[in-house]
mmCIF file of C-alpha atoms in Angstrom:
data_model
loop_
_atom_site.group_PDB
_atom_site.id
_atom_site.type_symbol
_atom_site.label_atom_id
_atom_site.label_comp_id
_atom_site.label_asym_id
_atom_site.label_seq_id
_atom_site.Cartn_x
_atom_site.Cartn_y
_atom_site.Cartn_z
ATOM 1 C CA UNK A 1 26.747 27.488 -37.178
ATOM 2 C CA UNK A 2 29.451 26.287 -34.999
ATOM 3 C CA UNK A 3 32.988 26.565 -35.530
ATOM 4 C CA UNK A 4 34.655 22.871 -36.505
ATOM 5 C CA UNK A 5 36.755 24.024 -33.176
ATOM 6 C CA UNK A 6 33.957 24.609 -30.870
ATOM 7 C CA UNK A 7 32.501 21.306 -32.430
ATOM 8 C CA UNK A 8 35.570 19.180 -31.452
ATOM 9 C CA UNK A 9 35.208 20.749 -28.132
ATOM 10 C CA UNK A 10 32.263 19.771 -27.602
ATOM 11 C CA UNK A 11 32.417 16.149 -28.849
ATOM 12 C CA UNK A 12 35.781 16.001 -25.954
ATOM 13 C CA UNK A 13 33.579 17.431 -23.429
ATOM 14 C CA UNK A 14 30.299 14.770 -24.551
ATOM 15 C CA UNK A 15 33.398 12.272 -24.498
ATOM 16 C CA UNK A 16 34.451 13.077 -20.775
ATOM 17 C CA UNK A 17 30.732 13.158 -19.385
ATOM 18 C CA UNK A 18 30.455 9.513 -20.837
ATOM 19 C CA UNK A 19 33.748 8.095 -19.216
ATOM 20 C CA UNK A 20 31.708 9.559 -14.905
ATOM 21 C CA UNK A 21 29.058 8.260 -16.018
ATOM 22 C CA UNK A 22 30.131 4.489 -16.797
ATOM 23 C CA UNK A 23 32.667 5.040 -13.736
ATOM 24 C CA UNK A 24 29.030 6.118 -11.580
ATOM 25 C CA UNK A 25 27.686 3.264 -12.830
ATOM 26 C CA UNK A 26 30.440 0.265 -12.159
ATOM 27 C CA UNK A 27 30.468 1.887 -8.940
ATOM 28 C CA UNK A 28 27.036 1.541 -8.067
ATOM 29 C CA UNK A 29 27.017 -1.527 -10.010
ATOM 30 C CA UNK A 30 29.446 -2.924 -7.450
ATOM 31 C CA UNK A 31 27.728 -1.157 -4.076
ATOM 32 C CA UNK A 32 24.681 -2.562 -4.884
ATOM 33 C CA UNK A 33 25.364 -6.558 -4.711
ATOM 34 C CA UNK A 34 26.018 -5.323 -0.974
ATOM 35 C CA UNK A 35 23.524 -3.514 -0.712
ATOM 36 C CA UNK A 36 20.419 -5.976 -1.477
ATOM 37 C CA UNK A 37 22.108 -8.587 0.173
ATOM 38 C CA UNK A 38 21.773 -6.921 2.844
ATOM 39 C CA UNK A 39 17.856 -5.548 2.457
ATOM 40 C CA UNK A 40 16.804 -9.647 1.662
ATOM 41 C CA UNK A 41 18.503 -10.772 4.434
ATOM 42 C CA UNK A 42 16.863 -8.233 6.955
ATOM 43 C CA UNK A 43 13.519 -9.318 5.482
ATOM 44 C CA UNK A 44 13.006 -12.434 7.278
ATOM 45 C CA UNK A 45 13.677 -10.801 10.644
ATOM 46 C CA UNK A 46 10.919 -8.099 10.120
ATOM 47 C CA UNK A 47 8.335 -10.721 9.045
ATOM 48 C CA UNK A 48 8.977 -12.593 12.277
ATOM 49 C CA UNK A 49 9.038 -9.960 14.696
ATOM 50 C CA UNK A 50 5.469 -7.991 12.110
ATOM 51 C CA UNK A 51 4.040 -11.828 12.952
ATOM 52 C CA UNK A 52 5.048 -12.180 16.925
ATOM 53 C CA UNK A 53 3.839 -8.351 17.418
ATOM 54 C CA UNK A 54 0.270 -9.425 15.940
ATOM 55 C CA UNK A 55 0.312 -12.611 18.086
ATOM 56 C CA UNK A 56 0.836 -10.947 20.780
ATOM 57 C CA UNK A 57 -0.817 -7.097 20.245
ATOM 58 C CA UNK A 58 -4.158 -8.863 18.538
ATOM 59 C CA UNK A 59 -4.597 -10.667 22.652
ATOM 60 C CA UNK A 60 -3.842 -7.189 24.451
ATOM 61 C CA UNK A 61 -4.931 -4.660 22.219
ATOM 62 C CA UNK A 62 -8.558 -4.685 23.623
ATOM 63 C CA UNK A 63 -7.452 -5.203 27.704
ATOM 64 C CA UNK A 64 -7.071 -1.949 29.350
ATOM 65 C CA UNK A 65 -3.879 -0.264 30.046
ATOM 66 C CA UNK A 66 -2.963 -1.375 26.568
ATOM 67 C CA UNK A 67 0.486 0.706 25.457
ATOM 68 C CA UNK A 68 0.089 3.662 23.243
ATOM 69 C CA UNK A 69 2.411 2.598 20.897
ATOM 70 C CA UNK A 70 -0.669 -0.116 19.633
ATOM 71 C CA UNK A 71 -3.427 1.450 20.419
ATOM 72 C CA UNK A 72 -2.455 4.945 19.360
ATOM 73 C CA UNK A 73 -2.942 7.870 21.926
ATOM 74 C CA UNK A 74 -7.232 8.276 20.900
ATOM 75 C CA UNK A 75 -7.055 11.283 18.390
ATOM 76 C CA UNK A 76 -5.885 10.707 14.518
ATOM 77 C CA UNK A 77 -5.228 15.075 14.559
ATOM 78 C CA UNK A 78 -1.954 15.130 14.465
ATOM 79 C CA UNK A 79 0.646 13.673 11.719
ATOM 80 C CA UNK A 80 4.570 12.564 11.460
ATOM 81 C CA UNK A 81 5.538 11.409 8.135
ATOM 82 C CA UNK A 82 9.033 9.746 8.660
ATOM 83 C CA UNK A 83 10.585 10.410 4.917
ATOM 84 C CA UNK A 84 13.595 8.435 4.064
ATOM 85 C CA UNK A 85 16.191 9.434 0.752
ATOM 86 C CA UNK A 86 19.396 9.743 -0.361
ATOM 87 C CA UNK A 87 21.937 12.367 0.302
ATOM 88 C CA UNK A 88 23.088 12.518 -3.193
ATOM 89 C CA UNK A 89 21.271 12.145 -6.448
ATOM 90 C CA UNK A 90 21.757 10.988 -9.615
ATOM 91 C CA UNK A 91 19.808 8.170 -9.606
ATOM 92 C CA UNK A 92 16.747 8.893 -11.523
ATOM 93 C CA UNK A 93 13.415 9.042 -10.429
ATOM 94 C CA UNK A 94 14.352 7.013 -7.048
ATOM 95 C CA UNK A 95 14.318 10.355 -4.632
ATOM 96 C CA UNK A 96 11.251 12.766 -6.017
ATOM 97 C CA UNK A 97 8.950 9.259 -6.046
ATOM 98 C CA UNK A 98 9.331 9.090 -2.325
ATOM 99 C CA UNK A 99 8.720 12.909 -1.724
ATOM 100 C CA UNK A 100 6.134 12.310 -4.698
ATOM 101 C CA UNK A 101 4.507 10.154 -2.401
ATOM 102 C CA UNK A 102 4.229 11.841 1.325
ATOM 103 C CA UNK A 103 3.724 15.399 -0.610
ATOM 104 C CA UNK A 104 0.535 13.112 -1.993
ATOM 105 C CA UNK A 105 -0.237 12.413 1.702
ATOM 106 C CA UNK A 106 0.890 15.869 3.014
ATOM 107 C CA UNK A 107 -1.826 17.683 0.976
ATOM 108 C CA UNK A 108 -4.505 14.394 1.360
ATOM 109 C CA UNK A 109 -4.181 15.226 5.879
ATOM 110 C CA UNK A 110 -3.658 18.793 5.382
ATOM 111 C CA UNK A 111 -7.103 19.255 3.413
ATOM 112 C CA UNK A 112 -8.517 16.569 5.626
ATOM 113 C CA UNK A 113 -7.616 19.257 8.456
ATOM 114 C CA UNK A 114 -4.918 17.493 10.052
ATOM 115 C CA UNK A 115 -1.714 18.866 11.411
ATOM 116 C CA UNK A 116 0.740 17.163 8.956
ATOM 117 C CA UNK A 117 4.733 17.063 10.458
ATOM 118 C CA UNK A 118 7.664 15.756 8.855
ATOM 119 C CA UNK A 119 11.218 14.273 9.752
ATOM 120 C CA UNK A 120 13.012 14.274 6.888
ATOM 121 C CA UNK A 121 16.009 11.284 6.545
ATOM 122 C CA UNK A 122 18.315 12.147 4.059
ATOM 123 C CA UNK A 123 18.546 15.791 1.841
ATOM 124 C CA UNK A 124 17.062 14.999 -0.111
ATOM 125 C CA UNK A 125 14.000 14.347 1.001
ATOM 126 C CA UNK A 126 14.228 17.819 2.908
ATOM 127 C CA UNK A 127 15.093 20.035 -0.438
ATOM 128 C CA UNK A 128 13.100 18.293 -2.613
ATOM 129 C CA UNK A 129 9.690 19.414 0.525
ATOM 130 C CA UNK A 130 11.254 22.498 1.550
ATOM 131 C CA UNK A 131 9.119 24.466 -0.645
ATOM 132 C CA UNK A 132 6.085 23.614 -0.251
ATOM 133 C CA UNK A 133 6.405 22.179 3.276
ATOM 134 C CA UNK A 134 9.349 23.550 4.660
ATOM 135 C CA UNK A 135 7.112 25.327 7.560
ATOM 136 C CA UNK A 136 6.645 21.465 8.269
ATOM 137 C CA UNK A 137 9.725 19.897 8.654
ATOM 138 C CA UNK A 138 10.442 19.808 11.770
ATOM 139 C CA UNK A 139 14.108 17.744 12.345
ATOM 140 C CA UNK A 140 16.385 16.210 10.071
ATOM 141 C CA UNK A 141 18.623 13.327 10.024
ATOM 142 C CA UNK A 142 21.786 13.509 8.278
ATOM 143 C CA UNK A 143 23.417 9.516 6.986
ATOM 144 C CA UNK A 144 26.200 11.628 4.533
ATOM 145 C CA UNK A 145 29.193 10.273 6.514
ATOM 146 C CA UNK A 146 27.556 7.326 6.647
ATOM 147 C CA UNK A 147 29.754 4.962 4.912
ATOM 148 C CA UNK A 148 27.921 0.973 5.802
ATOM 149 C CA UNK A 149 24.309 0.957 7.612
ATOM 150 C CA UNK A 150 24.061 0.350 10.428
ATOM 151 C CA UNK A 151 21.115 -1.114 13.375
ATOM 152 C CA UNK A 152 22.969 2.296 15.073
ATOM 153 C CA UNK A 153 21.469 4.290 12.590
ATOM 154 C CA UNK A 154 18.364 3.238 12.778
ATOM 155 C CA UNK A 155 17.758 3.039 16.662
ATOM 156 C CA UNK A 156 18.918 7.137 16.618
ATOM 157 C CA UNK A 157 16.251 8.084 14.234
ATOM 158 C CA UNK A 158 13.839 5.382 16.348
ATOM 159 C CA UNK A 159 14.906 7.026 19.616
ATOM 160 C CA UNK A 160 14.010 10.698 18.509
ATOM 161 C CA UNK A 161 10.325 9.171 16.986
ATOM 162 C CA UNK A 162 9.667 7.501 20.139
ATOM 163 C CA UNK A 163 10.269 10.665 22.187
ATOM 164 C CA UNK A 164 8.223 13.142 20.350
ATOM 165 C CA UNK A 165 5.261 10.370 20.646
ATOM 166 C CA UNK A 166 5.906 10.345 24.308
ATOM 167 C CA UNK A 167 6.350 14.014 24.463
ATOM 168 C CA UNK A 168 2.606 14.475 23.231
ATOM 169 C CA UNK A 169 4.685 15.418 19.306
ATOM 170 C CA UNK A 170 2.180 13.691 17.136
ATOM 171 C CA UNK A 171 -0.855 10.898 16.739
ATOM 172 C CA UNK A 172 0.305 9.212 13.836
ATOM 173 C CA UNK A 173 3.358 7.909 12.579
ATOM 174 C CA UNK A 174 4.441 7.262 8.815
ATOM 175 C CA UNK A 175 7.454 5.875 7.147
ATOM 176 C CA UNK A 176 7.861 6.199 3.925
ATOM 177 C CA UNK A 177 10.489 4.837 1.709
ATOM 178 C CA UNK A 178 11.425 3.073 -1.327
ATOM 179 C CA UNK A 179 10.764 -0.946 -1.733
ATOM 180 C CA UNK A 180 13.450 -2.513 -3.822
ATOM 181 C CA UNK A 181 12.160 -4.761 -6.254
ATOM 182 C CA UNK A 182 14.748 -5.271 -8.370
ATOM 183 C CA UNK A 183 17.482 -3.062 -10.652
ATOM 184 C CA UNK A 184 14.899 -0.961 -12.824
ATOM 185 C CA UNK A 185 11.901 -1.648 -10.495
ATOM 186 C CA UNK A 186 11.501 0.251 -6.988
ATOM 187 C CA UNK A 187 8.949 0.534 -5.738
ATOM 188 C CA UNK A 188 7.564 4.163 -3.296
ATOM 189 C CA UNK A 189 6.490 2.667 0.172
ATOM 190 C CA UNK A 190 4.514 4.068 3.234
ATOM 191 C CA UNK A 191 4.417 2.169 6.305
ATOM 192 C CA UNK A 192 2.823 2.903 9.122
ATOM 193 C CA UNK A 193 4.595 2.408 12.570
ATOM 194 C CA UNK A 194 2.701 4.309 15.563
ATOM 195 C CA UNK A 195 -0.032 3.038 16.379
ATOM 196 C CA UNK A 196 1.072 -0.933 14.627
ATOM 197 C CA UNK A 197 -1.032 -1.546 11.772
ATOM 198 C CA UNK A 198 -0.878 -4.704 9.928
ATOM 199 C CA UNK A 199 1.748 -4.937 6.722
ATOM 200 C CA UNK A 200 -0.172 -5.494 3.419
ATOM 201 C CA UNK A 201 1.764 -6.967 0.425
ATOM 202 C CA UNK A 202 4.583 -9.425 0.588
ATOM 203 C CA UNK A 203 5.156 -8.187 4.531
ATOM 204 C CA UNK A 204 1.387 -9.411 5.070
ATOM 205 C CA UNK A 205 2.212 -13.448 3.852
ATOM 206 C CA UNK A 206 1.124 -15.937 6.384
ATOM 207 C CA UNK A 207 3.969 -17.959 7.813
ATOM 208 C CA UNK A 208 5.011 -21.648 5.611
ATOM 209 C CA UNK A 209 4.437 -23.686 8.720
ATOM 210 C CA UNK A 210 1.392 -24.166 10.979
ATOM 211 C CA UNK A 211 1.961 -21.759 14.414
ATOM 212 C CA UNK A 212 2.603 -23.818 18.101
ATOM 213 C CA UNK A 213 0.463 -21.978 20.640
ATOM 214 C CA UNK A 214 2.679 -19.872 22.476
ATOM 215 C CA UNK A 215 2.829 -18.904 26.695
ATOM 216 C CA UNK A 216 4.838 -15.950 27.315
ATOM 217 C CA UNK A 217 6.869 -14.850 30.610
ATOM 218 C CA UNK A 218 6.836 -12.452 31.263
ATOM 219 C CA UNK A 219 3.454 -12.172 30.729
ATOM 220 C CA UNK A 220 2.249 -10.378 27.123
ATOM 221 C CA UNK A 221 1.848 -6.951 28.270
ATOM 222 C CA UNK A 222 5.162 -6.923 29.984
ATOM 223 C CA UNK A 223 6.662 -8.424 26.417
ATOM 224 C CA UNK A 224 4.623 -5.746 24.530
ATOM 225 C CA UNK A 225 6.911 -2.436 25.962
ATOM 226 C CA UNK A 226 10.507 -3.099 24.849
ATOM 227 C CA UNK A 227 8.991 -5.516 21.707
ATOM 228 C CA UNK A 228 7.138 -2.758 19.905
ATOM 229 C CA UNK A 229 10.467 -0.143 20.394
ATOM 230 C CA UNK A 230 12.213 -2.426 19.252
ATOM 231 C CA UNK A 231 9.276 -2.769 16.251
ATOM 232 C CA UNK A 232 9.709 0.698 15.764
ATOM 233 C CA UNK A 233 13.046 0.243 15.427
ATOM 234 C CA UNK A 234 13.464 -2.703 13.246
ATOM 235 C CA UNK A 235 10.836 -1.367 10.826
ATOM 236 C CA UNK A 236 13.626 1.914 9.873
ATOM 237 C CA UNK A 237 16.171 -0.632 9.865
ATOM 238 C CA UNK A 238 14.202 -2.143 7.286
ATOM 239 C CA UNK A 239 13.564 0.736 5.400
ATOM 240 C CA UNK A 240 17.201 2.388 5.274
ATOM 241 C CA UNK A 241 18.471 -0.582 3.884
ATOM 242 C CA UNK A 242 15.532 -1.135 1.359
ATOM 243 C CA UNK A 243 16.553 2.656 0.098
ATOM 244 C CA UNK A 244 20.313 1.677 0.235
ATOM 245 C CA UNK A 245 19.491 -1.151 -2.205
ATOM 246 C CA UNK A 246 17.118 0.757 -4.397
ATOM 247 C CA UNK A 247 19.198 4.034 -4.530
ATOM 248 C CA UNK A 248 22.261 2.222 -5.641
ATOM 249 C CA UNK A 249 19.639 0.457 -7.988
ATOM 250 C CA UNK A 250 18.256 3.151 -9.759
ATOM 251 C CA UNK A 251 21.326 4.839 -10.246
ATOM 252 C CA UNK A 252 23.204 2.438 -12.159
ATOM 253 C CA UNK A 253 19.888 2.375 -15.049
ATOM 254 C CA UNK A 254 20.800 6.136 -14.788
ATOM 255 C CA UNK A 255 24.292 6.202 -15.605
ATOM 256 C CA UNK A 256 23.346 3.607 -17.816
ATOM 257 C CA UNK A 257 20.766 5.808 -19.617
ATOM 258 C CA UNK A 258 23.137 8.764 -19.380
ATOM 259 C CA UNK A 259 26.090 6.901 -20.994
ATOM 260 C CA UNK A 260 24.133 5.196 -23.917
ATOM 261 C CA UNK A 261 22.719 9.023 -24.122
ATOM 262 C CA UNK A 262 25.836 10.099 -24.263
ATOM 263 C CA UNK A 263 27.588 8.118 -26.755
ATOM 264 C CA UNK A 264 24.456 8.983 -29.106
ATOM 265 C CA UNK A 265 25.739 12.388 -29.071
ATOM 266 C CA UNK A 266 28.986 11.755 -29.849
ATOM 267 C CA UNK A 267 27.657 9.841 -32.911
ATOM 268 C CA UNK A 268 26.033 12.437 -34.292
ATOM 269 C CA UNK A 269 28.146 15.447 -33.052
ATOM 270 C CA UNK A 270 31.249 12.978 -35.119
ATOM 271 C CA UNK A 271 28.924 13.330 -38.258
ATOM 272 C CA UNK A 272 27.890 17.049 -37.799
ATOM 273 C CA UNK A 273 31.714 17.560 -37.516
ATOM 274 C CA UNK A 274 32.992 15.362 -40.692
ATOM 275 C CA UNK A 275 29.856 17.057 -42.325
ATOM 276 C CA UNK A 276 31.176 20.806 -41.671
ATOM 277 C CA UNK A 277 34.364 19.149 -42.773
ATOM 278 C CA UNK A 278 33.691 18.263 -45.590
ATOM 279 C CA UNK A 279 31.698 20.734 -46.713
ATOM 280 C CA UNK A 280 34.199 23.200 -45.566
ATOM 281 C CA UNK A 281 37.200 22.013 -47.797
ATOM 282 C CA UNK A 282 34.600 22.159 -50.790
ATOM 283 C CA UNK A 283 34.324 25.346 -50.946
ATOM 284 C CA UNK A 284 37.616 26.343 -50.577
ATOM 285 C CA UNK A 285 38.780 23.964 -53.711
ATOM 286 C CA UNK A 286 35.819 25.508 -55.159
ATOM 287 C CA UNK A 287 37.354 28.655 -54.758
ATOM 288 C CA UNK A 288 41.590 28.053 -55.405
ATOM 289 C CA UNK A 289 39.532 25.817 -58.977
ATOM 290 C CA UNK A 290 37.942 29.698 -59.519
ATOM 291 C CA UNK A 291 40.466 31.742 -58.705
ATOM 292 C CA UNK A 292 42.730 29.471 -61.230
ATOM 293 C CA UNK A 293 40.226 29.449 -64.147
ATOM 294 C CA UNK A 294 39.997 33.921 -63.518
ATOM 295 C CA UNK A 295 43.680 33.768 -64.255
#
C-alpha cells in the first residue's frame, strides 16, 4: 500500500495536471470563436464558386479540348490523397478520425489495384499514416509556424498539387479534412479535387434565388482554366479553415473532459488519503493503549 507521502505527491501531481488542462481548455475556447467565424465566413464563397464552376463546366465538359482539371486525364490508376490534420495533439479523436478515413480509402484503392500517393498537410496526419503507408507519402506540408491561416497557405499547397498533376503524377486527387459542425461534433470529410466532382451534403444546396442566364466574355473555355485552378486553392483553403475550427472545438471538449476526470481522481485520492491517515492514527492509538495496559 502506498505511503501517505506518496499519496500526497500523487494528489499534488494530479492538481498540477488539472491546472494545465483547464488552461488549455480556456485557450482553445478563445481561439475557437475566431476560427469558427473564419470557417463560416468562407463557406458562402466556396459554395458560390462551386455553383459557377458547375454551370460553366456542364457546357464545356462535353466539348473537345476540355480542361483536364475538369474532365480528368481519362485514367483512374493513380490516386493522390491530400490528408490535412493538425500539427499538435491533445484534441481527442480529431486527427485519428481523419487519418482513419484516409487509411480506409487507401486500403480500398490498393485492394482494387490502384496506386496510392499521399500528401500530408500537418505533422499528426503523417505520423498516423507512416506505419502502414509510409512509402506512399510523397511530401509533407508543415504549418507549425503559421499563427493565422491565409489564402496564401492554401495557394502554396494548391501549386504543389497542380504542378504534380501537370507532370502526370496522378489521375485523381481527393482532399481529407474535418468539417466543423459544433464544439462537440466534427465530421471527417473527403472531397474530390481533381477532376472536379459535384459537391454533396450542405455544399450541394441549390441557390436561394433563381439564377439568371449569363454570357461570358472571354469564352467559357478561357474562363474555365483559371477558374479551375482557383477552385482547387479555394477548396483547400476551405478545408484548412474547417480543420482549424474543428481542432479547437475538439481540443476544448477533450481538455474539458480531462479537467473533469482530474477532479474526480483528486476526490478519490483524497478519500483514500483520509482513510489511510485515519487508519494509521487508529493503529497508533491502539498501540499506545495496549502498551499502557501492559504496564
